[in-house]
Coordinates of N, CA and C in Angstrom, one line a residue:
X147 N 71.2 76.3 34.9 CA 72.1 77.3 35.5 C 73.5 77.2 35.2
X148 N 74.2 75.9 35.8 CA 75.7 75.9 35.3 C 76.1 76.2 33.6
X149 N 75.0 75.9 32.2 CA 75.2 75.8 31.1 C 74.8 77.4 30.4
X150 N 74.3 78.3 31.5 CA 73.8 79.7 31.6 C 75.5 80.4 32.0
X151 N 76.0 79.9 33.1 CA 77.2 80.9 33.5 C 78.2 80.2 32.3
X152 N 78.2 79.0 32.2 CA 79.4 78.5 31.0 C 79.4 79.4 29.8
X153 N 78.3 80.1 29.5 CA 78.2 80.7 28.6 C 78.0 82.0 28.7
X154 N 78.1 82.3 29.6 CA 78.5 84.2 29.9 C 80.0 84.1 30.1
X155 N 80.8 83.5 31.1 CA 81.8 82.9 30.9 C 82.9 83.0 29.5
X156 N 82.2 82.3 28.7 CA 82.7 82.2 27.5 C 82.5 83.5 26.6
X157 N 81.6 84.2 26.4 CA 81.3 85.4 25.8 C 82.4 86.6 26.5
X158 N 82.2 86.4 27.7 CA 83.4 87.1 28.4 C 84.6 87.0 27.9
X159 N 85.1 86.1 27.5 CA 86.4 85.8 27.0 C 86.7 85.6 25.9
X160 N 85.5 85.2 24.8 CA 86.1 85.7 23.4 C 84.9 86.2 22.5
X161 N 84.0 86.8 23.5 CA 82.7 87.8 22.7 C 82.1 86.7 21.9
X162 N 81.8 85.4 22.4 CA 81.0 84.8 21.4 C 80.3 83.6 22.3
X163 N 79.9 82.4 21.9 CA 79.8 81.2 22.5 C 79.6 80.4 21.4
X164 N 80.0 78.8 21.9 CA 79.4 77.7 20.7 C 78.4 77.1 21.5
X165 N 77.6 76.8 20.4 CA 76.6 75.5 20.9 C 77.0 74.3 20.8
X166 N 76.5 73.7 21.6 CA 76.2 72.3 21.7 C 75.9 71.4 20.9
X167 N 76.0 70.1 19.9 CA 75.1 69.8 19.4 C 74.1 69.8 19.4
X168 N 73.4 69.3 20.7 CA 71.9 69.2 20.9 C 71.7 70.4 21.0
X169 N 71.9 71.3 21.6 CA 71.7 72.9 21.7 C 71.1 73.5 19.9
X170 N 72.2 73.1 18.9 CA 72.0 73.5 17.7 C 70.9 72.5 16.7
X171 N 70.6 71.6 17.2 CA 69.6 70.6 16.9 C 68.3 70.9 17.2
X172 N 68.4 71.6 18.3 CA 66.7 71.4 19.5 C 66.3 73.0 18.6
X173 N 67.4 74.2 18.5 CA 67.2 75.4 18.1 C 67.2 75.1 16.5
X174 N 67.5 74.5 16.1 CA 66.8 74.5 14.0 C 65.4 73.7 14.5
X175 N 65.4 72.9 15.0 CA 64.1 72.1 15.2 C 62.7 73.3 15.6
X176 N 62.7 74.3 16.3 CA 62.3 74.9 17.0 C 61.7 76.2 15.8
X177 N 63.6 76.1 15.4 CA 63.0 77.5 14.6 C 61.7 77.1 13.1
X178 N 62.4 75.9 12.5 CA 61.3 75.5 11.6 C 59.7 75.4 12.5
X179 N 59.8 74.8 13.7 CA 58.3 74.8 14.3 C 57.4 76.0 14.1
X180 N 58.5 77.0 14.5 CA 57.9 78.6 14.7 C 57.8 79.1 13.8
X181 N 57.9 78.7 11.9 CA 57.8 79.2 10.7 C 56.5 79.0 10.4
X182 N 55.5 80.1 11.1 CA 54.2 80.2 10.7 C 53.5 79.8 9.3
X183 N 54.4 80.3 8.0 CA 54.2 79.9 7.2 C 54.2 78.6 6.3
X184 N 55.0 77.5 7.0 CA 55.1 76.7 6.3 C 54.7 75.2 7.2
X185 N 53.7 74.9 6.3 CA 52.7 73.7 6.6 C 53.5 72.3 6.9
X186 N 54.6 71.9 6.6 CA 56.0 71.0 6.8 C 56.1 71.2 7.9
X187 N 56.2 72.1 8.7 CA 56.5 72.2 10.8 C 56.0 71.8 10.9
X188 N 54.9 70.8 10.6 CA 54.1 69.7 11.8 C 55.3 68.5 12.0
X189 N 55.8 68.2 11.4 CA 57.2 67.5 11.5 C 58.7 67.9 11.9
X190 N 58.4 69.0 12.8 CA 59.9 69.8 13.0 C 60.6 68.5 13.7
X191 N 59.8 67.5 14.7 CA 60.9 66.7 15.4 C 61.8 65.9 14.6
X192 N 61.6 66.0 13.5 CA 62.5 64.6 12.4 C 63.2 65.0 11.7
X193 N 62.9 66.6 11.9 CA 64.6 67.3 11.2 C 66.1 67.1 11.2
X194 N 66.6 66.0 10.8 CA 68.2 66.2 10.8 C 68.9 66.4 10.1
X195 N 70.1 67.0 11.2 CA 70.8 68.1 11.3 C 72.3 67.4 11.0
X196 N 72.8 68.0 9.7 CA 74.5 67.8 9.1 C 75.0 68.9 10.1
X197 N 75.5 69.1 11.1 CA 76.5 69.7 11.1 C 77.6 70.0 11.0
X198 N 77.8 71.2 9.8 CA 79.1 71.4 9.5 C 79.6 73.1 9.7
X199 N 79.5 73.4 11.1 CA 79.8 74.6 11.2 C 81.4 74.7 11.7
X200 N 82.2 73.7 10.7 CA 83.7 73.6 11.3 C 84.1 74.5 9.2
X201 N 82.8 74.2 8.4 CA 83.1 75.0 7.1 C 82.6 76.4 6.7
X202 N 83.7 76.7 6.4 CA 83.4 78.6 5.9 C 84.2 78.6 4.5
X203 N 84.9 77.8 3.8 CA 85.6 78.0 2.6 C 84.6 77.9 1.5
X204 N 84.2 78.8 0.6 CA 83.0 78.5 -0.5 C 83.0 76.9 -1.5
X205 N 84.2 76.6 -1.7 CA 84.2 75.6 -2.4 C 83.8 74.3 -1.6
X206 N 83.9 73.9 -0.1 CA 83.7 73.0 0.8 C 82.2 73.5 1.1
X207 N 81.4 74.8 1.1 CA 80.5 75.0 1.4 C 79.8 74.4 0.5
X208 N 80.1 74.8 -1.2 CA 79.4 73.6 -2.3 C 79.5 72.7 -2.3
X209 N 80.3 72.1 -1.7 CA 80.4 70.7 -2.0 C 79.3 70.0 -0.8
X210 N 79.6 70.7 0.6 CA 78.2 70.1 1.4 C 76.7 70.4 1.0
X211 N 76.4 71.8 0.6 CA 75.3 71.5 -0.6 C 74.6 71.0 -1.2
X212 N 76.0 70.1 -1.8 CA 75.7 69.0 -2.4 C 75.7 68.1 -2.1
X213 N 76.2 67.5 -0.9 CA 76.6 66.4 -0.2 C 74.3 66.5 0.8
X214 N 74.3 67.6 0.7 CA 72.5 67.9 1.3 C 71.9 67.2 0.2
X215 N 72.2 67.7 -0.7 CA 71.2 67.1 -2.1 C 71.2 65.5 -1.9
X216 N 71.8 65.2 -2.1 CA 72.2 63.5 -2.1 C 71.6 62.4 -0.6
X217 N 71.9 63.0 0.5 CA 71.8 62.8 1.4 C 70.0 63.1 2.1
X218 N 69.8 63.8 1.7 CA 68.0 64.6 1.8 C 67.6 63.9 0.8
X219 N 67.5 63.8 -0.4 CA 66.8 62.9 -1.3 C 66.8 61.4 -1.6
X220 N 68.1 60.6 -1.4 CA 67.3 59.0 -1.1 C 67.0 58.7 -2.1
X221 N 67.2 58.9 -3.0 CA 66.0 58.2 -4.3 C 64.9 58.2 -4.7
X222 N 64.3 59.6 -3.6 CA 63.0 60.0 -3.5 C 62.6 59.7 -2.2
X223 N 62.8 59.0 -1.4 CA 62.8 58.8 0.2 C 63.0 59.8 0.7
X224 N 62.4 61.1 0.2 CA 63.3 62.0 1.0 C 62.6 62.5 2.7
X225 N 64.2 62.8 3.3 CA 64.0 63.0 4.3 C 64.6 64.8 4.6
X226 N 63.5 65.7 5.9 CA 63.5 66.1 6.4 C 64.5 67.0 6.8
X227 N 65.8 67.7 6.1 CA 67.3 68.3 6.6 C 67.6 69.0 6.9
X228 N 68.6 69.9 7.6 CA 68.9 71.1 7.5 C 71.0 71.1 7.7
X229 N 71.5 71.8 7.1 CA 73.2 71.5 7.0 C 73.6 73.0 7.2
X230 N 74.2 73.2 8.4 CA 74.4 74.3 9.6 C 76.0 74.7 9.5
X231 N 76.0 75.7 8.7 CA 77.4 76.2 8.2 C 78.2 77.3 9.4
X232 N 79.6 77.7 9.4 CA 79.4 78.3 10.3 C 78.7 79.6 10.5
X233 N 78.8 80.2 11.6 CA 78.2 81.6 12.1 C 78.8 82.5 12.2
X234 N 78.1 83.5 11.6 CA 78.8 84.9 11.8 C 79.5 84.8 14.0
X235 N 80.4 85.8 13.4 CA 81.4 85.8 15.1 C 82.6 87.1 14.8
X236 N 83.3 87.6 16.1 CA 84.3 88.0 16.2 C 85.2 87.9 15.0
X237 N 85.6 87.0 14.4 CA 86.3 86.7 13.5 C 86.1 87.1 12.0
X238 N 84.9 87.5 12.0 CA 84.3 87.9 10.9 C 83.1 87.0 10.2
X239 N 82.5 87.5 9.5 CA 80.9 87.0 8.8 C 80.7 85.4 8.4
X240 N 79.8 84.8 9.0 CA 80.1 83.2 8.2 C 79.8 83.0 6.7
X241 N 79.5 81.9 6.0 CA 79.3 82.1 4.3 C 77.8 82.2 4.7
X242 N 77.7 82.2 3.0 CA 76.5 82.9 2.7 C 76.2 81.9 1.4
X243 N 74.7 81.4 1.2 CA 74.3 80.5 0.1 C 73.4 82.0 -0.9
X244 N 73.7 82.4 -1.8 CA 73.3 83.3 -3.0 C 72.0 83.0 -3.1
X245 N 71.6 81.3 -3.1 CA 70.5 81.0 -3.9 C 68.9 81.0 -3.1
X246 N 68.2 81.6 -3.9 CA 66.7 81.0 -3.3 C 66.4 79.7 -2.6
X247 N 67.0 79.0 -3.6 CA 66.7 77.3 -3.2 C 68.4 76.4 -4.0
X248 N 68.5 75.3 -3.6 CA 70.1 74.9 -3.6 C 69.6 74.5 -5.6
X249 N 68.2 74.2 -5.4 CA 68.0 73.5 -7.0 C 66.5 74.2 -7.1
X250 N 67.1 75.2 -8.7 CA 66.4 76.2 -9.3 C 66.7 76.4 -10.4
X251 N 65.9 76.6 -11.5 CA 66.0 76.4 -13.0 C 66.1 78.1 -13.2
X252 N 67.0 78.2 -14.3 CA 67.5 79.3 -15.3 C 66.4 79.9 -16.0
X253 N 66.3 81.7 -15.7 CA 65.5 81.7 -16.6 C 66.7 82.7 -17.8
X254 N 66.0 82.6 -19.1 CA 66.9 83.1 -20.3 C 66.4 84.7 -21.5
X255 N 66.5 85.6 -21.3 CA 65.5 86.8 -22.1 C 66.0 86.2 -23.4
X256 N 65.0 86.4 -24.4 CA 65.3 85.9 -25.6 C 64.5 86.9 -26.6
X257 N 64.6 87.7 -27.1 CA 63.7 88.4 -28.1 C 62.5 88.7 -27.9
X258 N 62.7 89.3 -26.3 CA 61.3 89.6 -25.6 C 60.3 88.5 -25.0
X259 N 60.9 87.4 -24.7 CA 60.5 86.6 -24.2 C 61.5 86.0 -22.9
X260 N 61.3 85.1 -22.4 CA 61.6 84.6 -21.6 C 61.9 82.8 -21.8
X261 N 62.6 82.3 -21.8 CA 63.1 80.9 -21.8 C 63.3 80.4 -20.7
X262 N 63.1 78.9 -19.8 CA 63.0 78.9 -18.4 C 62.0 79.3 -17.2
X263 N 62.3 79.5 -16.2 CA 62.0 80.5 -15.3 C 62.1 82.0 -15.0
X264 N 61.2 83.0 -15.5 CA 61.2 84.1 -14.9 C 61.7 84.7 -14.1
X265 N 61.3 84.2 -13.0 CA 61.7 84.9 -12.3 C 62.9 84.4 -11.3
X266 N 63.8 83.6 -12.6 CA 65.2 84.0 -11.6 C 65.9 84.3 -13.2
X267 N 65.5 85.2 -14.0 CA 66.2 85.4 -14.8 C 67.4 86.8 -14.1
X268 N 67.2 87.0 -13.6 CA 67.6 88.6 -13.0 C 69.6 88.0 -11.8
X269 N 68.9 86.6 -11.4 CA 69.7 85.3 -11.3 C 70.5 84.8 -12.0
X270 N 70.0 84.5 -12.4 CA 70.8 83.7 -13.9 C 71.9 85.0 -15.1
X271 N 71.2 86.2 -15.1 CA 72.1 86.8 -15.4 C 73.5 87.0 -14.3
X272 N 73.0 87.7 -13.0 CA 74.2 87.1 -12.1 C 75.2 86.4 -12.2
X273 N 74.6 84.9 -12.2 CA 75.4 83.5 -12.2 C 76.7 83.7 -13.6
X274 N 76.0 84.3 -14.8 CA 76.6 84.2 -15.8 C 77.8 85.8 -15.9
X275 N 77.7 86.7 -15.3 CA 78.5 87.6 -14.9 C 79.6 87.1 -14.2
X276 N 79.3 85.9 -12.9 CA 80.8 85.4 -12.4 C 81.2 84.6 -12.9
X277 N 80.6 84.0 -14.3 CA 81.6 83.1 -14.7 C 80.5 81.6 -15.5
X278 N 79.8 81.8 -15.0 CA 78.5 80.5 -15.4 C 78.6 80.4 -16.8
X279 N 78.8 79.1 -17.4 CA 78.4 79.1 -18.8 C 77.4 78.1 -18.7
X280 N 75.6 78.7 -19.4 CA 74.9 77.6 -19.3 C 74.6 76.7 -20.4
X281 N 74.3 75.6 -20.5 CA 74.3 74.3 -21.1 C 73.8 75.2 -22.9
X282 N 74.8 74.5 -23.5 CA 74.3 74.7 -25.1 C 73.6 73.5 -25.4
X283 N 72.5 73.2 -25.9 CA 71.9 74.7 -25.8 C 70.8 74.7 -24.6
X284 N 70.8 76.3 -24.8 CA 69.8 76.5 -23.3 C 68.4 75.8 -23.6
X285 N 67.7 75.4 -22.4 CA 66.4 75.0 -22.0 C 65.8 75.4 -21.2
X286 N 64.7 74.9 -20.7 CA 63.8 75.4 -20.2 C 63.8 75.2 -18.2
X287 N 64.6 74.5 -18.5 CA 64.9 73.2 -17.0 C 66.4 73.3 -17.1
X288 N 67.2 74.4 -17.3 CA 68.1 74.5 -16.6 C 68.8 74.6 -15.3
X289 N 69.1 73.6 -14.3 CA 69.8 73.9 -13.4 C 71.0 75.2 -12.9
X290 N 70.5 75.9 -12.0 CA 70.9 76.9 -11.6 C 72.6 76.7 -11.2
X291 N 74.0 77.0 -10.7 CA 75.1 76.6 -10.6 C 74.7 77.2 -9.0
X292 N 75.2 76.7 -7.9 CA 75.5 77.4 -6.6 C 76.3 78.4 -6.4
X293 N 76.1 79.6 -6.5 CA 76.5 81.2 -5.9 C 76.6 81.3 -4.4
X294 N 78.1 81.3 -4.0 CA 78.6 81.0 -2.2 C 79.5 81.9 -2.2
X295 N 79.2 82.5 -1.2 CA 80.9 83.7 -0.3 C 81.1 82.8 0.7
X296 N 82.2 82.8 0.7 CA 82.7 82.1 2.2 C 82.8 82.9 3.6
X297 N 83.1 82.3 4.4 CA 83.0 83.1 5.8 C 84.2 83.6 6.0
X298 N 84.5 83.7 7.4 CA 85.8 84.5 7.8 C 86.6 84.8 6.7
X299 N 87.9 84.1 6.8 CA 89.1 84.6 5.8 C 89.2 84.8 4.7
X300 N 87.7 83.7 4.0 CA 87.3 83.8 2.7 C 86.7 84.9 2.1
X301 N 85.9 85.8 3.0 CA 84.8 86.4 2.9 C 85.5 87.7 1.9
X302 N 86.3 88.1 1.9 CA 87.0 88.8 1.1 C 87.0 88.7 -0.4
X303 N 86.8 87.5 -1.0 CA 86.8 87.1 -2.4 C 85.6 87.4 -3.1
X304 N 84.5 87.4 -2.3 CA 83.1 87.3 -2.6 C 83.1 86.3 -3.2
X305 N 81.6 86.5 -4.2 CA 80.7 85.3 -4.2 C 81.6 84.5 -5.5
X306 N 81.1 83.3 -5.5 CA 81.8 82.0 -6.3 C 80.7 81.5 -7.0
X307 N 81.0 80.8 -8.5 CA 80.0 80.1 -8.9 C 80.6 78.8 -9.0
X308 N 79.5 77.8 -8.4 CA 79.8 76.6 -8.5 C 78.7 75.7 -9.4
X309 N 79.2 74.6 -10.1 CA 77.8 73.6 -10.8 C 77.3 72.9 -9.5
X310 N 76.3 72.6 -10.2 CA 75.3 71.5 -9.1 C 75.5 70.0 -10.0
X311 N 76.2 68.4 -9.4 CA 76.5 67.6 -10.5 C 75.0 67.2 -10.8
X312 N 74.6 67.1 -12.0 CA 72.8 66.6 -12.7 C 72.7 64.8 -11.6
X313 N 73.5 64.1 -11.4 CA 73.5 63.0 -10.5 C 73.1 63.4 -9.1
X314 N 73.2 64.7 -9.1 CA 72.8 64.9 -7.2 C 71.2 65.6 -7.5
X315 N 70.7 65.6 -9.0 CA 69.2 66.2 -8.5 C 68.6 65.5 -9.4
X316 N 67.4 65.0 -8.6 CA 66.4 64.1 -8.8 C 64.8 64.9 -9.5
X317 N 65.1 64.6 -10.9 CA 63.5 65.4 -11.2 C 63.1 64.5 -11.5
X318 N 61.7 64.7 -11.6 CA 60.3 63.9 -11.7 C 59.4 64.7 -13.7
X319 N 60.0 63.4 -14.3 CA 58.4 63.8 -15.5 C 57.6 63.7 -15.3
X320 N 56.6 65.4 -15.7 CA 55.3 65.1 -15.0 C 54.6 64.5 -16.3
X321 N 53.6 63.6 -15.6 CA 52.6 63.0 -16.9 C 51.4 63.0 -16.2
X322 N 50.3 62.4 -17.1 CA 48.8 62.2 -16.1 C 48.4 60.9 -16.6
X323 N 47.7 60.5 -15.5 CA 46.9 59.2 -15.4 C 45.9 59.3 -16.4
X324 N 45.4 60.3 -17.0 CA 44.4 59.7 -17.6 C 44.8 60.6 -19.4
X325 N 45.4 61.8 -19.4 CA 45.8 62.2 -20.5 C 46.9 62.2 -21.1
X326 N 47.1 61.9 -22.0 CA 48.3 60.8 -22.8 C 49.4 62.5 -23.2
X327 N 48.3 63.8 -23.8 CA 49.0 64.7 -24.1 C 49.7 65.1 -23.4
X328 N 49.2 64.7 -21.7 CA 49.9 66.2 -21.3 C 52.0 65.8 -20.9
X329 N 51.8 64.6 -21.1 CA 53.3 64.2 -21.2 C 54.4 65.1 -22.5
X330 N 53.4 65.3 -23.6 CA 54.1 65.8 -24.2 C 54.2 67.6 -24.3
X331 N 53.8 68.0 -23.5 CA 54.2 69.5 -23.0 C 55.7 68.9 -22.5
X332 N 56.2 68.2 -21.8 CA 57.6 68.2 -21.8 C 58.2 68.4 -20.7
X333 N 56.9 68.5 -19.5 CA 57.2 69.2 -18.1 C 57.8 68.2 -17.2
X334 N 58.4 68.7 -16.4 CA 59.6 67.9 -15.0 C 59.5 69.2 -14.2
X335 N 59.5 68.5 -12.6 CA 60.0 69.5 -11.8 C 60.8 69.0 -10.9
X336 N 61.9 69.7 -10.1 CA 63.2 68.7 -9.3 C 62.0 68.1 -7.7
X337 N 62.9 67.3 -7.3 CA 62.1 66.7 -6.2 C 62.4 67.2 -4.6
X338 N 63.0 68.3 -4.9 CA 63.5 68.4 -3.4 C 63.9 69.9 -3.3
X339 N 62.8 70.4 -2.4 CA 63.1 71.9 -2.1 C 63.8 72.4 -0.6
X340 N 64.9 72.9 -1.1 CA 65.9 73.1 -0.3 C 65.9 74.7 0.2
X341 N 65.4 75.7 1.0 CA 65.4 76.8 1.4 C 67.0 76.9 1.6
X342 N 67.7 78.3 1.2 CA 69.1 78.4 1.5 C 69.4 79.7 1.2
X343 N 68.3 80.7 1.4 CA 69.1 82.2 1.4 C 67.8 82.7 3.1
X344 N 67.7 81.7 4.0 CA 66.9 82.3 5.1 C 68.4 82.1 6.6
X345 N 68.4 83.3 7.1 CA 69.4 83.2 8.3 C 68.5 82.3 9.5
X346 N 69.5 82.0 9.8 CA 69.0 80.7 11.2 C 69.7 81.8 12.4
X347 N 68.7 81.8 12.9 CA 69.3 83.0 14.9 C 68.9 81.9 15.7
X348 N 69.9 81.3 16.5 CA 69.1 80.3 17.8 C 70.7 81.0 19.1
X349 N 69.7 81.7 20.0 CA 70.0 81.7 21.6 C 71.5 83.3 21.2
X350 N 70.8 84.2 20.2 CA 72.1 84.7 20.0 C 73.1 84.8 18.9
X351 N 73.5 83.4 18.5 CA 74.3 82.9 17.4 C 73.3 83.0 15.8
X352 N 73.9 83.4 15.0 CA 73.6 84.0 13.8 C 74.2 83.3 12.9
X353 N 73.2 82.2 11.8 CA 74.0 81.0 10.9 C 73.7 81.6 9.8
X354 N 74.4 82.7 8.5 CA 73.7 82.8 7.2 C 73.6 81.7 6.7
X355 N 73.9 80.5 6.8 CA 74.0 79.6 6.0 C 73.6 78.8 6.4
X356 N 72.3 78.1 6.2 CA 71.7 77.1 7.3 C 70.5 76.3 6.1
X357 N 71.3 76.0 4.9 CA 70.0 75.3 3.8 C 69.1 73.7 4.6
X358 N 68.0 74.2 4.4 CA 67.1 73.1 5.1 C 65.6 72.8 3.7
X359 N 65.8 71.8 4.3 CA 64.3 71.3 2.9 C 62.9 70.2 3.9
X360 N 62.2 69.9 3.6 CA 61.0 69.5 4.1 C 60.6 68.7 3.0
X361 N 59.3 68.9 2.5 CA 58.6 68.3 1.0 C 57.7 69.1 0.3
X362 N 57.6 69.1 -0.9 CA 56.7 69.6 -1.7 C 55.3 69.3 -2.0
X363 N 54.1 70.1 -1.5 CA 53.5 69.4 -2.0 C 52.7 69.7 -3.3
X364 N 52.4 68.9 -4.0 CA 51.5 69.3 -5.4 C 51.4 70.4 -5.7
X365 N 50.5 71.0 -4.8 CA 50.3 72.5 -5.4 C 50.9 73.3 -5.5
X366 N 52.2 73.5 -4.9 CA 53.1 74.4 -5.4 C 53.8 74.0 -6.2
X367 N 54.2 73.2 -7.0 CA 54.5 72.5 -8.1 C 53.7 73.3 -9.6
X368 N 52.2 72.7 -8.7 CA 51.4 72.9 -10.5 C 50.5 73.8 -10.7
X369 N 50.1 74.3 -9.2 CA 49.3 75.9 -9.2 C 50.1 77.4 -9.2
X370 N 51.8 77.2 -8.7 CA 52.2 78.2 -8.4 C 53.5 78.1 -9.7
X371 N 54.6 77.3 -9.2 CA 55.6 77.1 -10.4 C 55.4 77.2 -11.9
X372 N 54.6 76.0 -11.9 CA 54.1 76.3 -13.3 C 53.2 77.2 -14.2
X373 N 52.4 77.2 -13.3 CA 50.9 78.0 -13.6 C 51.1 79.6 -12.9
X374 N 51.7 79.4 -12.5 CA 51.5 81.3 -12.1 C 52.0 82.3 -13.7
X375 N 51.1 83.2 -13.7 CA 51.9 84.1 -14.7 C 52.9 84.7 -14.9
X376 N 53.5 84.7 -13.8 CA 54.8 85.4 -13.6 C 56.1 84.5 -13.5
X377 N 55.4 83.1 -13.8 CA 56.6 81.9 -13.6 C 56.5 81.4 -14.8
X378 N 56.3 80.0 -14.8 CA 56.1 79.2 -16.3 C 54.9 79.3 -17.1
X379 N 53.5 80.2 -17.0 CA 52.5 80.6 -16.7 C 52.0 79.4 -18.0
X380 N 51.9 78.1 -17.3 CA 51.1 76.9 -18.5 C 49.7 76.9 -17.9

């Protein structure tokens, strides 16, 4: 009741409210629970939470990104994250993360083919319109650069391209236990899937920017990534 009027109260007075930490903790925890889709909510309670909704500037918003990457992966330890930028408000729109996932490979048209991933070539052209120069020479496993608008006073500049540093992402060579070839296909995939173009809504409050990761498991790796037709189709 008192934390009910504190917050009509406040809306009253500047058409908005903040949460609480725990307030913004218990609601990402919640919202991942209620993501019907993804098999990782059986562990919503061990989600933690970076909060940095004191950043809206694009280049600080890359840089916590990255500061997710590093801090969510461990060395492969990875844990459970989600890094809570500010919220849309009065003041104007909060930032916005461009990308499907914080770490995503390039894809490249090449003489009616395709080099990389598919289906962020349409991406990757983007990235390279604001300014992206990708690695000479291109490959197959190129790291995507982070595409960020910043919030409030930023929001006017639109989107930015930023690099991702190759020390903040951890890939895995794939090989097999029992066949020697399939190492030499040449395949890796990164270790840590980071969701970062889904809005977070808890009690009201509207976060575009709310990148959160869980774990991968296998088969989306080697039935879908690699093996789909429309992706790496091996």
């Amino acid at each position: 009741g008192p934390r009910v009027a504190a917050v009509r109260e406040e809306i009253a007075g500047t058409g908005t409210y903040v949460h609480t930490r725990e307030e913004l903790e218990f609601g990402a925890r919640v919202a991942w629970r209620n993501s019907a889709r993804c098999i990782g909510r059986l562990y919503w309670r061990s989600l933690h939470l970076r909060d940095r909704r004191q950043v809206s500037a694009p280049e600080q918003v890359a840089a916590e990104c990255v500061g997710h990457l590093r801090e969510a992966t461990r060395r492969g330890r990875i844990r459970s994250t989600v890094t809570i930028f500010a919220p849309d408000g009065p003041a104007g729109p909060g930032p916005r993360v461009w990308n499907e996932q914080l770490i995503r490979y390039a894809g490249y048209r090449a003489g009616g083919r395709v080099l990389g991933d598919p289906r962020y070539v349409g991406f990757t052209d983007t990235a390279r319109s604001l300014g992206w120069l990708p690695p000479s020479p291109m490959g197959r496993f190129d790291v995507l650069p982070l595409v960020v608008s910043g919030g409030g006073e930023h929001a006017a500049a639109g989107p930015q391209v930023f690099e991702v540093p190759r020390e903040a992402v951890l890939e895995v060579p794939l090989a097999h236990a029992e066949h020697p070839w399939f190492a030499e296909l040449g395949l890796r995939w990164h270790a840590l899937p980071v969701i970062s173009n889904m809005r977070l809504d808890i009690g009201g409050i509207s976060y575009p920017a709310a990148p959160f990761n869980g774990w991968y498991m296998a088969t989306e790796i080697s039935a879908r990534n690699l093996a789909d037709a429309d992706r790496y189709d091996m």
